[in-house]
PDB file of C-alpha atoms and ligand atoms in Angstrom:
ATOM      1  CA  UNK A1247      77.003  97.331 105.919  1.00  0.00           C
ATOM      2  CA  UNK A1248      78.976  94.904 103.767  1.00  0.00           C
ATOM      3  CA  UNK A1249      79.310  91.562 105.568  1.00  0.00           C
ATOM      4  CA  UNK A1250      80.313  89.540 102.513  1.00  0.00           C
ATOM      5  CA  UNK A1251      82.285  91.063  99.634  1.00  0.00           C
ATOM      6  CA  UNK A1252      82.823  89.096  96.412  1.00  0.00           C
ATOM      7  CA  UNK A1253      85.438  90.162  93.874  1.00  0.00           C
ATOM      8  CA  UNK A1254      86.052  89.241  90.219  1.00  0.00           C
ATOM      9  CA  UNK A1255      89.781  89.967  90.015  1.00  0.00           C
ATOM     10  CA  UNK A1256      90.003  90.886  86.318  1.00  0.00           C
ATOM     11  CA  UNK A1257      92.602  92.778  84.322  1.00  0.00           C
ATOM     12  CA  UNK A1258      95.859  91.067  85.197  1.00  0.00           C
ATOM     13  CA  UNK A1259      96.563  90.338  81.528  1.00  0.00           C
ATOM     14  CA  UNK A1260      95.883  93.918  80.345  1.00  0.00           C
ATOM     15  CA  UNK A1261      97.865  95.356  83.259  1.00  0.00           C
ATOM     16  CA  UNK A1262     100.859  93.301  82.169  1.00  0.00           C
ATOM     17  CA  UNK A1263     100.474  93.965  78.433  1.00  0.00           C
ATOM     18  CA  UNK A1264     100.420  97.719  79.037  1.00  0.00           C
ATOM     19  CA  UNK A1265     103.777  97.368  80.763  1.00  0.00           C
ATOM     20  CA  UNK A1266     105.336  95.051  78.191  1.00  0.00           C
ATOM     21  CA  UNK A1267     105.245  92.210  80.695  1.00  0.00           C
ATOM     22  CA  UNK A1268     103.924  88.641  80.284  1.00  0.00           C
ATOM     23  CA  UNK A1269     100.419  87.636  81.387  1.00  0.00           C
ATOM     24  CA  UNK A1270     102.068  85.503  84.067  1.00  0.00           C
ATOM     25  CA  UNK A1271     103.742  88.615  85.456  1.00  0.00           C
ATOM     26  CA  UNK A1272     100.273  90.130  85.615  1.00  0.00           C
ATOM     27  CA  UNK A1273      98.957  87.173  87.604  1.00  0.00           C
ATOM     28  CA  UNK A1274     101.966  87.425  89.947  1.00  0.00           C
ATOM     29  CA  UNK A1275     101.198  91.072  90.578  1.00  0.00           C
ATOM     30  CA  UNK A1276      97.545  90.123  91.063  1.00  0.00           C
ATOM     31  CA  UNK A1277      98.366  87.417  93.604  1.00  0.00           C
ATOM     32  CA  UNK A1278     100.327  90.011  95.631  1.00  0.00           C
ATOM     33  CA  UNK A1279      97.304  92.274  95.680  1.00  0.00           C
ATOM     34  CA  UNK A1280      95.163  89.707  97.555  1.00  0.00           C
ATOM     35  CA  UNK A1281      96.890  90.593 100.821  1.00  0.00           C
ATOM     36  CA  UNK A1282      96.188  94.310 100.213  1.00  0.00           C
ATOM     37  CA  UNK A1283      92.497  93.543  99.574  1.00  0.00           C
ATOM     38  CA  UNK A1284      92.239  91.290 102.623  1.00  0.00           C
ATOM     39  CA  UNK A1285      93.714  93.918 104.945  1.00  0.00           C
ATOM     40  CA  UNK A1286      91.438  96.630 103.473  1.00  0.00           C
ATOM     41  CA  UNK A1287      88.408  94.314 103.915  1.00  0.00           C
ATOM     42  CA  UNK A1288      89.361  93.644 107.554  1.00  0.00           C
ATOM     43  CA  UNK A1289      89.735  97.362 108.225  1.00  0.00           C
ATOM     44  CA  UNK A1290      86.241  97.895 106.784  1.00  0.00           C
ATOM     45  CA  UNK A1291      84.743  95.255 109.107  1.00  0.00           C
ATOM     46  CA  UNK A1292      83.999  92.814 106.306  1.00  0.00           C
ATOM     47  CA  UNK A1293      83.711  89.169 107.543  1.00  0.00           C
ATOM     48  CA  UNK A1294      83.716  87.217 104.278  1.00  0.00           C
ATOM     49  CA  UNK A1295      85.809  87.876 101.160  1.00  0.00           C
ATOM     50  CA  UNK A1296      85.159  85.586  98.180  1.00  0.00           C
ATOM     51  CA  UNK A1297      87.684  85.855  95.346  1.00  0.00           C
ATOM     52  CA  UNK A1298      87.269  84.469  91.815  1.00  0.00           C
ATOM     53  CA  UNK A1299      90.737  83.097  91.217  1.00  0.00           C
ATOM     54  CA  UNK A1300      90.156  80.363  88.618  1.00  0.00           C
ATOM     55  CA  UNK A1301      86.993  79.446  86.736  1.00  0.00           C
ATOM     56  CA  UNK A1302      85.896  76.112  85.242  1.00  0.00           C
ATOM     57  CA  UNK A1303      86.448  77.846  81.853  1.00  0.00           C
ATOM     58  CA  UNK A1304      90.016  78.980  82.726  1.00  0.00           C
ATOM     59  CA  UNK A1305      91.279  75.432  82.115  1.00  0.00           C
ATOM     60  CA  UNK A1306      91.027  76.342  78.400  1.00  0.00           C
ATOM     61  CA  UNK A1307      93.795  78.973  78.745  1.00  0.00           C
ATOM     62  CA  UNK A1308      97.332  78.145  77.459  1.00  0.00           C
ATOM     63  CA  UNK A1309      98.982  75.402  79.504  1.00  0.00           C
ATOM     64  CA  UNK A1310     101.798  77.676  80.697  1.00  0.00           C
ATOM     65  CA  UNK A1311      99.373  80.263  82.026  1.00  0.00           C
ATOM     66  CA  UNK A1312      97.381  77.557  83.900  1.00  0.00           C
ATOM     67  CA  UNK A1313     100.610  76.196  85.377  1.00  0.00           C
ATOM     68  CA  UNK A1314     101.633  79.644  86.642  1.00  0.00           C
ATOM     69  CA  UNK A1315      98.206  80.225  88.201  1.00  0.00           C
ATOM     70  CA  UNK A1316      98.316  76.841  89.948  1.00  0.00           C
ATOM     71  CA  UNK A1317     101.807  77.621  91.266  1.00  0.00           C
ATOM     72  CA  UNK A1318     100.660  81.032  92.499  1.00  0.00           C
ATOM     73  CA  UNK A1319      97.793  79.388  94.387  1.00  0.00           C
ATOM     74  CA  UNK A1320     100.190  77.013  96.186  1.00  0.00           C
ATOM     75  CA  UNK A1321     102.600  79.857  96.905  1.00  0.00           C
ATOM     76  CA  UNK A1322      99.795  82.025  98.253  1.00  0.00           C
ATOM     77  CA  UNK A1323      98.594  79.258 100.594  1.00  0.00           C
ATOM     78  CA  UNK A1324     102.152  78.723 101.894  1.00  0.00           C
ATOM     79  CA  UNK A1325     103.489  82.254 102.073  1.00  0.00           C
ATOM     80  CA  UNK A1326     100.360  83.874 103.482  1.00  0.00           C
ATOM     81  CA  UNK A1327      99.732  81.218 106.160  1.00  0.00           C
ATOM     82  CA  UNK A1328     101.783  82.964 108.872  1.00  0.00           C
ATOM     83  CA  UNK A1329      99.947  86.266 108.154  1.00  0.00           C
ATOM     84  CA  UNK A1330      96.574  84.518 108.231  1.00  0.00           C
ATOM     85  CA  UNK A1331      97.412  82.899 111.564  1.00  0.00           C
ATOM     86  CA  UNK A1332      98.622  86.248 112.973  1.00  0.00           C
ATOM     87  CA  UNK A1333      95.548  88.166 111.771  1.00  0.00           C
ATOM     88  CA  UNK A1334      92.861  85.608 112.598  1.00  0.00           C
ATOM     89  CA  UNK A1335      92.047  84.920 108.930  1.00  0.00           C
ATOM     90  CA  UNK A1336      90.362  81.665 107.933  1.00  0.00           C
ATOM     91  CA  UNK A1337      91.021  80.243 104.465  1.00  0.00           C
ATOM     92  CA  UNK A1338      88.374  78.265 102.574  1.00  0.00           C
ATOM     93  CA  UNK A1339      87.766  77.301  98.965  1.00  0.00           C
ATOM     94  CA  UNK A1340      84.761  76.689  96.739  1.00  0.00           C
ATOM     95  CA  UNK A1341      84.710  74.911  93.390  1.00  0.00           C
ATOM     96  CA  UNK A1342      85.700  71.631  91.838  1.00  0.00           C
ATOM     97  CA  UNK A1343      88.982  71.685  93.737  1.00  0.00           C
ATOM     98  CA  UNK A1344      89.566  67.968  93.093  1.00  0.00           C
ATOM     99  CA  UNK A1345      90.616  69.102  89.596  1.00  0.00           C
ATOM    100  CA  UNK A1346      93.608  71.081  90.934  1.00  0.00           C
ATOM    101  CA  UNK A1347      97.146  69.627  90.805  1.00  0.00           C
ATOM    102  CA  UNK A1348      98.030  67.636  93.986  1.00  0.00           C
ATOM    103  CA  UNK A1349     100.668  70.173  95.122  1.00  0.00           C
ATOM    104  CA  UNK A1350      98.177  73.053  95.017  1.00  0.00           C
ATOM    105  CA  UNK A1351      95.516  70.953  96.758  1.00  0.00           C
ATOM    106  CA  UNK A1352      97.952  69.926  99.504  1.00  0.00           C
ATOM    107  CA  UNK A1353      99.097  73.489 100.215  1.00  0.00           C
ATOM    108  CA  UNK A1354      95.503  74.705 100.317  1.00  0.00           C
ATOM    109  CA  UNK A1355      94.280  71.852 102.511  1.00  0.00           C
ATOM    110  CA  UNK A1356      97.108  72.489 104.964  1.00  0.00           C
ATOM    111  CA  UNK A1357      96.290  76.203 105.240  1.00  0.00           C
ATOM    112  CA  UNK A1358      92.554  75.473 105.455  1.00  0.00           C
ATOM    113  CA  UNK A1359      93.116  73.078 108.397  1.00  0.00           C
ATOM    114  CA  UNK A1360      95.558  75.372 110.178  1.00  0.00           C
ATOM    115  CA  UNK A1361      93.201  78.370 109.973  1.00  0.00           C
ATOM    116  CA  UNK A1362      89.935  76.513 110.619  1.00  0.00           C
ATOM    117  CA  UNK A1363      89.335  78.120 114.022  1.00  0.00           C
ATOM    118  CA  UNK A1364      89.971  81.708 112.883  1.00  0.00           C
ATOM    119  CA  UNK A1365      86.974  83.983 112.514  1.00  0.00           C
ATOM    120  CA  UNK A1366      88.045  87.595 112.028  1.00  0.00           C
ATOM    121  CA  UNK A1367      87.886  87.346 108.218  1.00  0.00           C
ATOM    122  CA  UNK A1368      87.145  84.341 105.981  1.00  0.00           C
ATOM    123  CA  UNK A1369      88.944  84.398 102.663  1.00  0.00           C
ATOM    124  CA  UNK A1370      87.012  82.099 100.342  1.00  0.00           C
ATOM    125  CA  UNK A1371      88.836  81.376  97.113  1.00  0.00           C
ATOM    126  CA  UNK A1372      86.836  80.176  94.136  1.00  0.00           C
ATOM    127  CA  UNK A1373      89.005  77.639  92.289  1.00  0.00           C
ATOM    128  CA  UNK A1374      87.936  75.567  89.300  1.00  0.00           C
ATOM    129  CA  UNK A1375      84.647  77.310  90.128  1.00  0.00           C
ATOM    130  CA  UNK A1376      81.622  77.840  87.921  1.00  0.00           C
ATOM    131  CA  UNK A1377      78.229  79.046  89.040  1.00  0.00           C
ATOM    132  CA  UNK A1378      76.494  76.567  86.743  1.00  0.00           C
ATOM    133  CA  UNK A1379      78.815  73.785  87.858  1.00  0.00           C
ATOM    134  CA  UNK A1380      77.929  74.587  91.499  1.00  0.00           C
ATOM    135  CA  UNK A1381      74.203  74.291  90.769  1.00  0.00           C
ATOM    136  CA  UNK A1382      74.690  71.057  88.753  1.00  0.00           C
ATOM    137  CA  UNK A1383      76.855  69.616  91.573  1.00  0.00           C
ATOM    138  CA  UNK A1384      74.067  70.472  94.082  1.00  0.00           C
ATOM    139  CA  UNK A1385      71.445  68.745  91.905  1.00  0.00           C
ATOM    140  CA  UNK A1386      73.665  65.682  91.614  1.00  0.00           C
ATOM    141  CA  UNK A1387      74.105  65.563  95.429  1.00  0.00           C
ATOM    142  CA  UNK A1388      70.322  65.568  95.740  1.00  0.00           C
ATOM    143  CA  UNK A1389      70.015  62.762  93.172  1.00  0.00           C
ATOM    144  CA  UNK A1390      72.729  60.735  94.960  1.00  0.00           C
ATOM    145  CA  UNK A1391      70.744  61.001  98.210  1.00  0.00           C
ATOM    146  CA  UNK A1392      67.711  59.542  96.430  1.00  0.00           C
ATOM    147  CA  UNK A1393      65.783  62.384  98.000  1.00  0.00           C
ATOM    148  CA  UNK A1394      62.119  62.335  97.043  1.00  0.00           C
ATOM    149  CA  UNK A1395      60.828  65.218  99.203  1.00  0.00           C
ATOM    150  CA  UNK A1396      60.403  68.489  97.258  1.00  0.00           C
ATOM    151  CA  UNK A1397      63.265  70.949  97.649  1.00  0.00           C
ATOM    152  CA  UNK A1398      62.744  74.516  98.912  1.00  0.00           C
ATOM    153  CA  UNK A1399      65.179  77.308  98.140  1.00  0.00           C
ATOM    154  CA  UNK A1400      66.458  77.016 101.726  1.00  0.00           C
ATOM    155  CA  UNK A1401      67.028  73.240 101.303  1.00  0.00           C
ATOM    156  CA  UNK A1402      68.780  73.830  97.994  1.00  0.00           C
ATOM    157  CA  UNK A1403      71.310  76.176  99.580  1.00  0.00           C
ATOM    158  CA  UNK A1404      72.380  73.349 101.879  1.00  0.00           C
ATOM    159  CA  UNK A1405      73.722  71.472  98.813  1.00  0.00           C
ATOM    160  CA  UNK A1406      75.818  74.363  97.531  1.00  0.00           C
ATOM    161  CA  UNK A1407      79.599  74.579  98.167  1.00  0.00           C
ATOM    162  CA  UNK A1408      79.499  76.890 101.242  1.00  0.00           C
ATOM    163  CA  UNK A1409      75.962  76.806 102.674  1.00  0.00           C
ATOM    164  CA  UNK A1410      76.953  78.486 105.923  1.00  0.00           C
ATOM    165  CA  UNK A1411      78.403  81.585 104.242  1.00  0.00           C
ATOM    166  CA  UNK A1412      75.742  84.313 103.815  1.00  0.00           C
ATOM    167  CA  UNK A1413      75.111  85.669 100.316  1.00  0.00           C
ATOM    168  CA  UNK A1414      77.442  88.465  99.121  1.00  0.00           C
ATOM    169  CA  UNK A1415      76.144  92.006  99.736  1.00  0.00           C
ATOM    170  CA  UNK A1416      78.463  93.562  97.171  1.00  0.00           C
ATOM    171  CA  UNK A1417      80.253  92.316  94.049  1.00  0.00           C
ATOM    172  CA  UNK A1418      83.207  94.262  92.804  1.00  0.00           C
ATOM    173  CA  UNK A1419      84.520  93.556  89.324  1.00  0.00           C
ATOM    174  CA  UNK A1420      87.838  95.128  88.372  1.00  0.00           C
ATOM    175  CA  UNK A1421      88.954  95.626  84.763  1.00  0.00           C
ATOM    176  CA  UNK A1422      85.752  97.319  83.549  1.00  0.00           C
ATOM    177  CA  UNK A1423      83.770  94.413  82.048  1.00  0.00           C
ATOM    178  CA  UNK A1424      80.032  94.438  82.850  1.00  0.00           C
ATOM    179  CA  UNK A1425      79.361  90.687  83.232  1.00  0.00           C
ATOM    180  CA  UNK A1426      79.150  87.953  85.856  1.00  0.00           C
ATOM    181  CA  UNK A1427      81.310  85.381  83.992  1.00  0.00           C
ATOM    182  CA  UNK A1428      79.597  82.412  85.703  1.00  0.00           C
ATOM    183  CA  UNK A1429      80.447  83.643  89.247  1.00  0.00           C
ATOM    184  CA  UNK A1430      78.162  82.794  92.213  1.00  0.00           C
ATOM    185  CA  UNK A1431      75.050  82.701  90.039  1.00  0.00           C
ATOM    186  CA  UNK A1432      72.804  81.564  92.883  1.00  0.00           C
ATOM    187  CA  UNK A1433      74.395  83.626  95.652  1.00  0.00           C
ATOM    188  CA  UNK A1434      74.588  86.970  93.825  1.00  0.00           C
ATOM    189  CA  UNK A1435      70.824  87.198  93.233  1.00  0.00           C
ATOM    190  CA  UNK A1436      70.434  90.339  95.409  1.00  0.00           C
ATOM    191  CA  UNK A1437      74.041  91.629  95.548  1.00  0.00           C
ATOM    192  CA  UNK A1438      74.813  95.208  94.609  1.00  0.00           C
ATOM    193  CA  UNK A1439      77.194  95.398  91.660  1.00  0.00           C
ATOM    194  CA  UNK A1440      80.195  97.719  91.359  1.00  0.00           C
ATOM    195  CA  UNK A1441      82.450  97.739  88.297  1.00  0.00           C
ATOM    196  CA  UNK A1442      85.699  99.697  88.290  1.00  0.00           C
ATOM    197  CA  UNK A1443      88.036 100.284  85.352  1.00  0.00           C
ATOM    198  CA  UNK A1444      90.950  99.713  87.763  1.00  0.00           C
ATOM    199  CA  UNK A1445      92.904  96.554  86.873  1.00  0.00           C
ATOM    200  CA  UNK A1446      93.203  94.009  89.684  1.00  0.00           C
ATOM    201  CA  UNK A1447      96.985  94.568  90.243  1.00  0.00           C
ATOM    202  CA  UNK A1448      96.210  98.273  90.860  1.00  0.00           C
ATOM    203  CA  UNK A1449      93.473  97.536  93.415  1.00  0.00           C
ATOM    204  CA  UNK A1450      94.075  99.475  96.687  1.00  0.00           C
ATOM    205  CA  UNK A1451      92.293 100.262  99.902  1.00  0.00           C
ATOM    206  CA  UNK A1452      91.041 103.403  98.156  1.00  0.00           C
ATOM    207  CA  UNK A1453      89.398 101.310  95.400  1.00  0.00           C
ATOM    208  CA  UNK A1454      87.556  99.413  98.102  1.00  0.00           C
ATOM    209  CA  UNK A1455      86.556 102.613  99.911  1.00  0.00           C
ATOM    210  CA  UNK A1456      85.056 103.980  96.663  1.00  0.00           C
ATOM    211  CA  UNK A1457      83.056 100.775  96.167  1.00  0.00           C
ATOM    212  CA  UNK A1458      81.844 100.845  99.760  1.00  0.00           C
ATOM    213  CA  UNK A1459      80.815 104.523  99.436  1.00  0.00           C
ATOM    214  CA  UNK A1460      78.789 103.606  96.319  1.00  0.00           C
ATOM    215  CA  UNK A1461      77.212 100.664  98.197  1.00  0.00           C
ATOM    216  CA  UNK A1462      76.342 102.999 101.080  1.00  0.00           C
ATOM    217  CA  UNK A1463      74.232 105.110  98.730  1.00  0.00           C
ATOM    218  CA  UNK A1464      72.186 102.226  97.397  1.00  0.00           C
ATOM    219  CA  UNK A1465      68.655 101.310  98.583  1.00  0.00           C
ATOM    220  CA  UNK A1466      68.395  97.541  98.849  1.00  0.00           C
ATOM    221  CA  UNK A1467      64.808  96.417  98.503  1.00  0.00           C
ATOM    222  CA  UNK A1468      65.257  92.686  97.846  1.00  0.00           C
ATOM    223  CA  UNK A1469      62.304  92.864  95.459  1.00  0.00           C
ATOM    224  CA  UNK A1470      60.008  94.410  98.087  1.00  0.00           C
ATOM    225  CA  UNK A1471      59.350  98.006  99.107  1.00  0.00           C
ATOM    226  CA  UNK A1472      61.138 100.139 101.709  1.00  0.00           C
ATOM    227  CA  UNK A1473      63.318  97.297 103.004  1.00  0.00           C
ATOM    228  CA  UNK A1474      66.809  98.402 103.933  1.00  0.00           C
TER     229      UNK A1474
HETATM  230  C1  LIG B2230      91.674  87.628  85.265  1.00  0.00           C
HETATM  231  O1  LIG B2230      92.633  88.416  84.566  1.00  0.00           O
HETATM  232  C2  LIG B2230      92.315  86.938  86.369  1.00  0.00           C
HETATM  233  C3  LIG B2230      92.441  85.591  86.464  1.00  0.00           C
HETATM  234  C4  LIG B2230      91.932  84.656  85.439  1.00  0.00           C
HETATM  235  C5  LIG B2230      93.100  84.969  87.616  1.00  0.00           C
HETATM  236  C6  LIG B2230      93.078  85.692  88.941  1.00  0.00           C
HETATM  237  C7  LIG B2230      94.216  85.194  89.709  1.00  0.00           C
HETATM  238  C8  LIG B2230      95.014  85.897  90.568  1.00  0.00           C
HETATM  239  C9  LIG B2230      94.671  87.305  90.978  1.00  0.00           C
HETATM  240  C10 LIG B2230      96.252  85.373  91.140  1.00  0.00           C
HETATM  241  C11 LIG B2230      96.279  83.939  91.622  1.00  0.00           C
HETATM  242  C12 LIG B2230      95.300  83.642  92.642  1.00  0.00           C
HETATM  243  C13 LIG B2230      95.604  83.320  93.923  1.00  0.00           C
HETATM  244  C14 LIG B2230      94.482  82.911  94.839  1.00  0.00           C
HETATM  245  C15 LIG B2230      96.956  83.398  94.498  1.00  0.00           C
HETATM  246  P1  LIG B2230      92.820  88.202  83.005  1.00  0.00           P
HETATM  247  O2  LIG B2230      94.045  87.415  82.778  1.00  0.00           O
HETATM  248  O3  LIG B2230      91.557  87.653  82.393  1.00  0.00           O
HETATM  249  O4  LIG B2230      93.016  89.697  82.573  1.00  0.00           O
HETATM  250  P2  LIG B2230      92.623  90.381  81.196  1.00  0.00           P
HETATM  251  O5  LIG B2230      91.133  90.383  81.165  1.00  0.00           O
HETATM  252  O6  LIG B2230      93.214  91.733  81.312  1.00  0.00           O
HETATM  253  O7  LIG B2230      93.239  89.546  80.117  1.00  0.00           O
END
């Protein structure tokens, strides 16, 4: 059973290029697909959906592309809010979100507050997120506390961005690349991986069903024997 699904939404650029469109058009199409993925996840009984929308490395992309992505994030938070309220969806973010432009932060914070009591599905958007940055930020919180007691793995989790969210069971990467790209390095330790050639703007409920069917056939042993 997949309780927490994480997705690397890759392939917007290639989807657009193949159609003679701009990369920004690809991101626009990708942003529209988030609603499709969220509904499919809800239908499958998934409780947490973490989406890699913008990495710490994505700031190096051309300024225009970064601007479009930041606008899409504000638009998403505003336009999807009524749907999230109707469907019982909670919005959260992880990452160095203080780096985002004030307008994007404000739209996100408003939607996060408005949806704080919803619990049917949590959409957790990774923004200015890096797995290494998350671990470094956790270490720096520990240093700032002047903590001297040794840290267990369980203690360490409490310093991560979303300690109360259980680890992902399944990671889907669209766009065919076989890498983690600095996503949830701590949390994905025991996740099952599923890579599809499908570009993110072409992601449908059927893509999710195929990934879930593949997950259903896996034996998860968590490093031990016979554990399910
Ligand atoms: C990777 O495609 C995708 C991204 C860097 C951004 C993902 C963003 C969205 C789906 C839309 C905006 C987000 C929200 C939350 C509204 P790529 O450009 O690297 O594709 P390529 O590998 O084909 O070039």
